[in-house]
Coordinates of C-alpha atoms and ligand atoms in Angstrom, one line a residue:
Chain A
X1 CA 4.1 -28.2 30.2
X2 CA 2.7 -26.9 26.7
X3 CA 0.4 -26.0 24.4
X4 CA -0.9 -24.4 21.3
X5 CA -2.1 -20.7 21.2
X6 CA -3.9 -20.1 18.8
X7 CA -4.0 -16.4 17.8
X8 CA -5.4 -15.5 13.8
X9 CA -4.1 -12.2 13.8
X10 CA -3.3 -9.9 10.3
X11 CA 0.5 -9.2 10.8
X12 CA -0.1 -5.5 9.4
X13 CA -3.8 -4.7 11.5
X14 CA -1.5 -2.3 13.9
X15 CA -1.0 0.2 10.6
X16 CA -4.4 -0.6 9.7
X17 CA -5.9 0.1 12.8
X18 CA -4.5 3.3 11.8
X19 CA -4.8 3.3 8.7
X20 CA -9.1 3.0 9.0
X21 CA -8.3 6.8 11.8
X22 CA -7.1 8.2 9.0
X23 CA -9.4 7.6 6.5
X24 CA -12.1 8.1 9.5
X25 CA -10.1 12.3 10.3
X26 CA -10.5 12.9 6.2
X27 CA -14.2 12.5 5.7
X28 CA -15.1 13.9 8.7
X29 CA -12.8 16.8 7.3
X30 CA -14.1 16.1 3.6
X31 CA -11.4 15.5 2.5
X32 CA -10.2 12.9 0.2
X33 CA -6.5 11.9 -0.3
X34 CA -4.5 10.0 -2.1
X35 CA -1.6 7.6 -1.5
X36 CA 1.1 8.6 -4.5
X37 CA 3.8 5.3 -5.1
X38 CA 6.8 5.2 -7.3
X39 CA 10.4 3.9 -7.5
X40 CA 12.2 7.3 -6.9
X41 CA 12.5 9.8 -10.2
X42 CA 8.8 8.0 -12.4
X43 CA 7.8 11.4 -11.7
X44 CA 5.3 11.5 -8.3
X45 CA 6.6 15.5 -6.9
X46 CA 7.0 16.4 -11.3
X47 CA 2.7 14.7 -11.7
X48 CA 1.8 16.6 -8.4
X49 CA 3.7 20.6 -9.8
X50 CA 1.5 19.0 -13.0
X51 CA -1.8 18.7 -11.1
X52 CA -1.8 21.6 -9.0
X53 CA -1.6 24.2 -11.7
X54 CA -4.4 22.4 -12.9
X55 CA -6.3 22.7 -10.4
X56 CA -5.5 25.1 -8.5
X57 CA -7.8 27.8 -9.4
X58 CA -11.0 24.7 -8.9
X59 CA -9.6 22.7 -5.3
X60 CA -8.0 23.4 -2.9
X61 CA -4.9 20.8 -2.2
X62 CA -2.2 20.2 0.1
X63 CA 0.5 17.6 -0.2
X64 CA 2.2 15.5 1.9
X65 CA 6.4 15.1 1.2
X66 CA 7.5 11.4 2.4
X67 CA 11.4 12.3 2.4
X68 CA 13.6 9.1 4.0
X69 CA 16.2 11.8 4.3
X70 CA 16.2 15.2 6.1
X71 CA 15.7 17.4 2.3
X72 CA 12.6 19.2 1.7
X73 CA 13.3 19.8 -2.4
X74 CA 10.1 18.6 -2.6
X75 CA 7.7 20.0 -0.4
X76 CA 9.7 23.3 -1.7
X77 CA 8.9 22.6 -4.8
X78 CA 4.8 22.1 -3.8
X79 CA 5.5 25.5 -1.7
X80 CA 6.7 27.5 -4.7
X81 CA 3.5 26.6 -7.1
X82 CA 1.5 28.3 -3.8
X83 CA 0.1 25.3 -1.7
X84 CA 0.6 23.7 2.0
X85 CA 3.0 21.4 2.3
X86 CA 4.4 19.1 5.5
X87 CA 7.1 17.2 4.8
X88 CA 7.3 13.7 6.6
X89 CA 10.7 12.8 7.3
X90 CA 10.9 8.9 7.7
X91 CA 14.2 9.3 9.1
X92 CA 15.8 7.0 6.8
X93 CA 12.8 4.7 6.0
X94 CA 11.2 3.5 3.3
X95 CA 7.9 3.8 2.5
X96 CA 6.0 5.5 5.2
X97 CA 3.8 4.1 8.0
X98 CA 0.0 4.6 8.5
X99 CA 1.0 6.2 12.0
X100 CA 4.0 8.8 10.5
X101 CA 0.8 10.4 8.9
X102 CA -1.0 10.3 11.6
X103 CA 1.3 12.2 13.0
X104 CA 0.9 14.7 9.6
X105 CA -2.3 15.4 10.1
X106 CA -2.7 17.9 12.5
X107 CA -0.2 20.4 10.0
X108 CA -2.6 20.7 7.8
X109 CA -5.8 22.4 7.8
X110 CA -7.8 19.4 6.5
X111 CA -10.7 22.3 7.2
X112 CA -9.6 24.4 4.3
X113 CA -8.2 22.0 2.0
X114 CA -10.6 19.2 -0.7
X115 CA -7.6 16.6 -2.0
X116 CA -4.9 15.2 0.2
X117 CA -2.3 14.2 -2.5
X118 CA 0.5 12.0 -0.6
X119 CA 4.0 11.3 -2.0
X120 CA 5.4 8.3 -0.3
X121 CA 8.7 6.7 -0.3
X122 CA 10.4 6.3 -4.6
X123 CA 10.2 2.2 -3.9
X124 CA 8.3 -0.1 -4.7
X125 CA 8.7 -2.3 -2.7
X126 CA 7.8 -1.1 1.3
X127 CA 4.6 1.0 -0.2
X128 CA 3.0 -1.9 -0.9
X129 CA 2.7 -3.2 2.7
X130 CA 1.3 -0.2 4.0
X131 CA -2.1 1.5 4.1
X132 CA -2.3 5.0 4.2
X133 CA -5.7 5.6 4.7
X134 CA -6.2 7.1 1.9
X135 CA -8.9 6.8 -0.5
X136 CA -6.9 6.2 -3.5
X137 CA -3.4 4.6 -3.8
X138 CA -1.9 5.4 -7.5
X139 CA 1.6 4.0 -8.8
X140 CA 2.9 6.1 -11.2
X141 CA 5.8 4.2 -14.1
X142 CA 7.9 6.0 -15.8
X143 CA 8.8 5.5 -19.5
X144 CA 12.6 5.0 -18.3
X145 CA 12.6 2.4 -15.7
X146 CA 10.8 -0.2 -18.7
X147 CA 8.4 -2.9 -19.9
X148 CA 8.9 -5.3 -17.2
X149 CA 8.5 -4.1 -13.8
X150 CA 4.8 -5.8 -13.4
X151 CA 6.8 -8.6 -13.9
X152 CA 9.2 -8.0 -11.2
X153 CA 7.7 -6.2 -8.7
X154 CA 3.9 -7.1 -8.9
X155 CA 2.6 -6.4 -5.3
X156 CA 2.6 -2.5 -6.4
X157 CA 0.8 -3.0 -8.5
X158 CA -1.9 -4.6 -6.4
X159 CA -4.7 -2.7 -4.2
X160 CA -3.9 0.3 -6.2
X161 CA -6.6 2.4 -8.5
X162 CA -5.1 4.1 -11.2
X163 CA -1.3 3.7 -12.6
X164 CA -0.1 6.1 -14.7
X165 CA 3.1 6.0 -16.7
X166 CA 5.0 9.0 -17.0
X167 CA 7.5 10.1 -19.2
X168 CA 5.7 9.1 -22.6
X169 CA 7.8 12.0 -24.6
X170 CA 11.2 9.6 -23.9
X171 CA 9.3 5.9 -26.5
X172 CA 10.4 7.3 -29.2
X173 CA 14.2 6.9 -27.6
X174 CA 13.8 3.6 -25.3
X175 CA 12.1 0.7 -26.7
X176 CA 8.9 -0.2 -24.6
X177 CA 6.3 -2.3 -25.3
X178 CA 3.4 -0.2 -23.9
X179 CA 1.3 -3.8 -24.5
X180 CA 3.7 -6.0 -22.8
X181 CA 3.4 -3.5 -20.4
X182 CA -0.7 -3.1 -19.6
X183 CA -0.8 -7.2 -19.9
X184 CA 1.0 -8.0 -17.2
X185 CA -0.4 -5.0 -15.2
X186 CA -4.2 -6.4 -16.4
X187 CA -2.7 -9.4 -15.1
X188 CA -2.2 -7.9 -11.7
X189 CA -5.3 -6.1 -11.4
X190 CA -8.1 -6.0 -13.9
X191 CA -9.8 -2.8 -13.5
X192 CA -7.6 -0.9 -12.8
X193 CA -7.8 2.6 -14.1
X194 CA -3.9 3.0 -16.7
X195 CA -3.6 6.7 -18.1
X196 CA -0.8 7.8 -20.2
X197 CA 0.9 10.6 -19.9
X198 CA 4.4 12.6 -20.5
X199 CA 4.9 16.0 -17.3
X200 CA 7.5 17.2 -19.5
X201 CA 5.5 18.1 -23.1
X202 CA 1.9 18.1 -21.2
X203 CA 0.8 15.3 -22.5
X204 CA -2.6 13.1 -21.4
X205 CA -2.8 15.4 -18.4
X206 CA -6.3 16.6 -18.9
X207 CA -7.0 12.7 -18.3
X208 CA -5.9 12.2 -15.4
X209 CA -6.7 15.7 -13.9
X210 CA -10.4 14.9 -14.9
X211 CA -10.2 11.6 -13.5
X212 CA -8.9 13.8 -10.1
X213 CA -11.5 16.3 -9.7
X214 CA -14.3 13.4 -11.1
X215 CA -13.7 11.9 -8.1
X216 CA -13.0 14.5 -5.6
X217 CA -16.4 15.9 -7.1
X218 CA -18.2 12.1 -6.7
X219 CA -16.4 12.2 -2.6
X220 CA -17.5 15.9 -2.1
X221 CA -21.2 15.0 -3.1
X222 CA -22.0 12.3 -0.9
X223 CA -20.0 13.2 1.7
X224 CA -22.7 16.1 1.6
X225 CA -26.0 13.9 1.5
X226 CA -24.0 11.9 4.0
X227 CA -24.9 15.0 6.2
X228 CA -27.8 16.3 4.6
X229 CA -28.9 12.7 6.3
X230 CA -27.6 13.5 9.7
X231 CA -29.0 16.0 9.6
X232 CA -33.4 15.1 8.5
X233 CA -32.4 11.6 11.3
X234 CA -31.1 14.7 14.4
X235 CA -33.4 17.3 12.9
Chain B
X1 CA 8.0 -5.4 2.2
X2 CA 10.5 -4.5 5.3
X3 CA 11.0 -6.8 7.2
X4 CA 12.1 -5.2 10.1
X5 CA 8.6 -3.2 11.3
X6 CA 7.7 -6.7 10.1
X7 CA 9.3 -9.1 12.2
X8 CA 8.7 -6.0 15.2
X9 CA 4.3 -6.4 14.4
X10 CA 5.0 -10.4 15.0
X11 CA 6.4 -9.7 18.2
X12 CA 4.4 -7.7 19.6
X13 CA 1.0 -9.6 18.6
X14 CA 2.9 -12.9 19.7
X15 CA 4.4 -11.2 23.7
X16 CA 0.1 -9.9 24.5
X17 CA -1.2 -13.2 23.1
X18 CA 1.8 -15.4 25.4
X19 CA 1.0 -12.8 28.2
X20 CA -2.7 -12.9 27.9
X21 CA -1.9 -16.4 28.2
X22 CA -0.5 -16.3 31.2
X23 CA 2.7 -17.8 29.1
X24 CA 5.8 -18.7 31.0
X25 CA 7.8 -18.6 27.3
X26 CA 7.1 -19.2 23.3
X27 CA 8.6 -22.0 22.2
X28 CA 6.7 -22.1 18.9
X29 CA 5.0 -19.0 16.4
X30 CA 3.0 -20.8 13.6
X31 CA 3.0 -17.9 10.4
X32 CA 1.2 -18.3 7.2
X33 CA 2.4 -16.4 4.2
X34 CA 0.6 -15.7 1.2
X35 CA 3.0 -16.7 -2.2
X36 CA 2.5 -12.8 -2.8
X37 CA 3.3 -11.1 0.3
X38 CA 6.4 -10.6 -0.5
X39 CA 8.4 -12.0 2.3
X40 CA 11.9 -13.0 2.6
X41 CA 12.3 -15.6 5.7
X42 CA 15.4 -15.6 6.1
X43 CA 15.0 -12.3 6.9
X44 CA 13.0 -11.7 9.2
X45 CA 14.5 -14.9 11.2
X46 CA 17.2 -12.9 10.7
X47 CA 15.5 -9.8 12.9
X48 CA 14.2 -11.8 14.9
X49 CA 16.7 -13.8 16.7
X50 CA 17.5 -10.2 17.4
X51 CA 14.3 -8.8 19.0
X52 CA 13.2 -11.1 20.9
X53 CA 16.2 -11.7 23.5
X54 CA 15.0 -10.5 26.1
X55 CA 10.7 -11.4 25.8
X56 CA 8.8 -13.5 25.9
X57 CA 9.5 -15.1 22.9
X58 CA 13.4 -15.6 23.4
X59 CA 14.6 -18.4 21.4
X60 CA 10.9 -20.2 19.5
X61 CA 11.0 -21.2 16.5
X62 CA 9.5 -19.8 13.9
X63 CA 7.2 -21.9 11.1
X64 CA 6.3 -20.3 7.8
X65 CA 3.7 -21.5 6.0
X66 CA 4.3 -21.2 2.0
X67 CA 0.3 -20.3 1.1
X68 CA 0.9 -20.7 -3.1
X69 CA -1.2 -17.5 -5.6
X70 CA -4.4 -18.7 -7.2
X71 CA -6.2 -16.9 -9.4
X72 CA -9.0 -17.1 -11.1
X73 CA -10.0 -16.0 -15.1
X74 CA -12.8 -12.7 -15.5
X75 CA -13.7 -14.1 -18.6
X76 CA -14.1 -17.7 -17.8
X77 CA -14.1 -18.4 -14.6
X78 CA -10.6 -21.2 -14.7
X79 CA -8.7 -21.2 -11.4
X80 CA -5.4 -21.7 -12.0
X81 CA -1.8 -21.2 -9.9
X82 CA 1.4 -19.3 -10.4
X83 CA 4.2 -20.6 -11.4
X84 CA 6.6 -18.3 -12.0
X85 CA 5.7 -15.6 -14.4
X86 CA 2.9 -14.0 -14.2
X87 CA 1.1 -15.8 -17.0
X88 CA -2.5 -15.2 -19.0
X89 CA -5.8 -17.5 -17.9
X90 CA -4.4 -21.9 -19.8
X91 CA -8.5 -22.4 -21.3
X92 CA -8.5 -18.7 -22.6
X93 CA -5.6 -16.7 -22.5
X94 CA -7.3 -14.3 -20.8
X95 CA -4.9 -11.8 -19.3
X96 CA -8.3 -10.3 -17.3
X97 CA -8.0 -12.4 -13.3
X98 CA -8.8 -12.0 -9.7
X99 CA -6.7 -13.4 -7.1
X100 CA -7.5 -15.6 -5.0
X101 CA -5.2 -17.1 -2.4
X102 CA -1.5 -16.2 -1.7
X103 CA -2.5 -13.0 0.2
X104 CA -2.6 -13.9 3.2
X105 CA 0.1 -13.1 6.2
X106 CA -1.1 -13.6 9.9
X107 CA 0.3 -15.0 12.9
X108 CA -2.3 -17.8 13.0
X109 CA -0.9 -19.7 16.6
X110 CA 1.8 -19.3 18.9
X111 CA 3.7 -22.7 21.7
X112 CA 4.0 -21.7 25.1
X113 CA 4.5 -23.0 28.5
X114 CA 4.5 -23.2 31.6
X115 CA 1.2 -21.7 31.8
X116 CA 0.0 -20.4 35.7
X117 CA -3.5 -22.0 36.7
X118 CA -5.8 -19.5 35.7
X119 CA -8.9 -20.2 33.1
X120 CA -8.3 -18.4 29.5
X121 CA -11.1 -16.9 28.9
Ligands
GTP1 N1 11.4 14.0 -20.0 C1 10.3 13.2 -18.9 N2 11.0 13.9 -17.3 C2 10.2 14.0 -16.6 C3 9.1 13.4 -16.8 N3 9.2 14.2 -15.0 C4 9.1 13.9 -14.6 N4 10.8 13.8 -15.2 C5 12.0 14.4 -14.7 O1 12.5 13.1 -13.9 C6 13.2 13.4 -12.8 C7 12.6 13.3 -11.6 O2 11.6 13.4 -10.4 P1 10.8 13.7 -10.0 O3 9.1 14.1 -10.3 O4 11.3 14.3 -8.9 O5 10.1 12.3 -9.8 P2 10.2 12.1 -8.2 O6 8.8 11.2 -8.3 O7 9.4 13.0 -7.4 O8 11.3 11.5 -7.7 P3 11.9 11.7 -6.7 O9 11.0 12.2 -5.2 O10 13.4 11.5 -5.7 O11 11.1 9.8 -5.9 C8 13.6 15.0 -13.1 O12 15.1 15.4 -13.4 C9 12.0 15.5 -13.8 O13 12.7 16.9 -14.5 C10 7.9 13.8 -18.4 O14 7.6 13.2 -18.3 N5 9.2 13.3 -19.7
MG2 MG1 9.3 13.4 -5.4
ZN3 ZN1 9.9 -0.1 3.8
ZN4 ZN1 -9.8 -17.3 -18.8

């Protein structure tokens, strides 16, 4: 005798549940988390180092570095820049998942952090499917990758909050049609915030840094008002 | 996307529901997958045959229902499908569109055999 059992369960639900726990942990500690996704070599670590340099006197930053191989090259650079970094070695896995971040969180002194930046594994496909629980998802594209990437890897551009186009110093040397690129991105994610910058020359970095700083301040103000409300209710 | 991790999720969810229903064996799984969920059916099937061995799901058939993507133009409200490439709105050529269908990614139901006489909750 056979029968149908209704399941109706999202296949990513286990990951999404852990992501929600991570989010709650970050919220509880007043830490804004951002997840940086990109293909290998697009400039994730470069953007993080530039961001640290710009914000280190104003915000307390911490970085989680996801790498498939047990090399701490990126984490070492962050530490050399004077920040705390935790390395997650995914053991060959091509993306971070919520559980990997959950395991890394206790290694960070979240009480002493304002902004947590997660550098995901260099990959334009997998990370899109695995939420981590961070507040913002950011993709970094770069000029040498070509202007057709939104059309070929649509999923990574959807469900993100900000997009950085890095290495604009190379525009004179590469056929990269920014309008074509932008049109694809807009089709996928019309409300996205778009930054163009160069980690080499520093051009355009300020807009990104100011945006990020404003997000942290808004988040903290919101948290403060919530705490305030809480204290009020429990007085 | 990472098909092995995903296939493991499917197996875990199916086995949980089968055990809860007191099933002896799962014969079929019905998956609903949107066009925009980049999942390769063949690859899921490949992992499935390996990792379902020795579980309630061993030998079960995977059925994939593909849901086409649909967009709604944020400018004029026209709804349209995604052919192969990303396209602008067919009515007003606006590039601002919102995905209204095609992101589904769920296990809808399973078919099981040999249910015990314990009443279903
Ligand atoms: N010309 C130019 N080169 C850049 C720029 N940003 C980064 N690079 C170079 O691009 C290479 C890769 O940069 P990374 O920051 O290591 O890239 P990543 O995305 O962290 O790389 P993985 O972690 O290995 O995936 C390095 O050689 C950088 O110096 C830029 O704006 N312009
Ligand atoms: Mg890096
Ligand atoms: Zn992966
Ligand atoms: Zn329209």
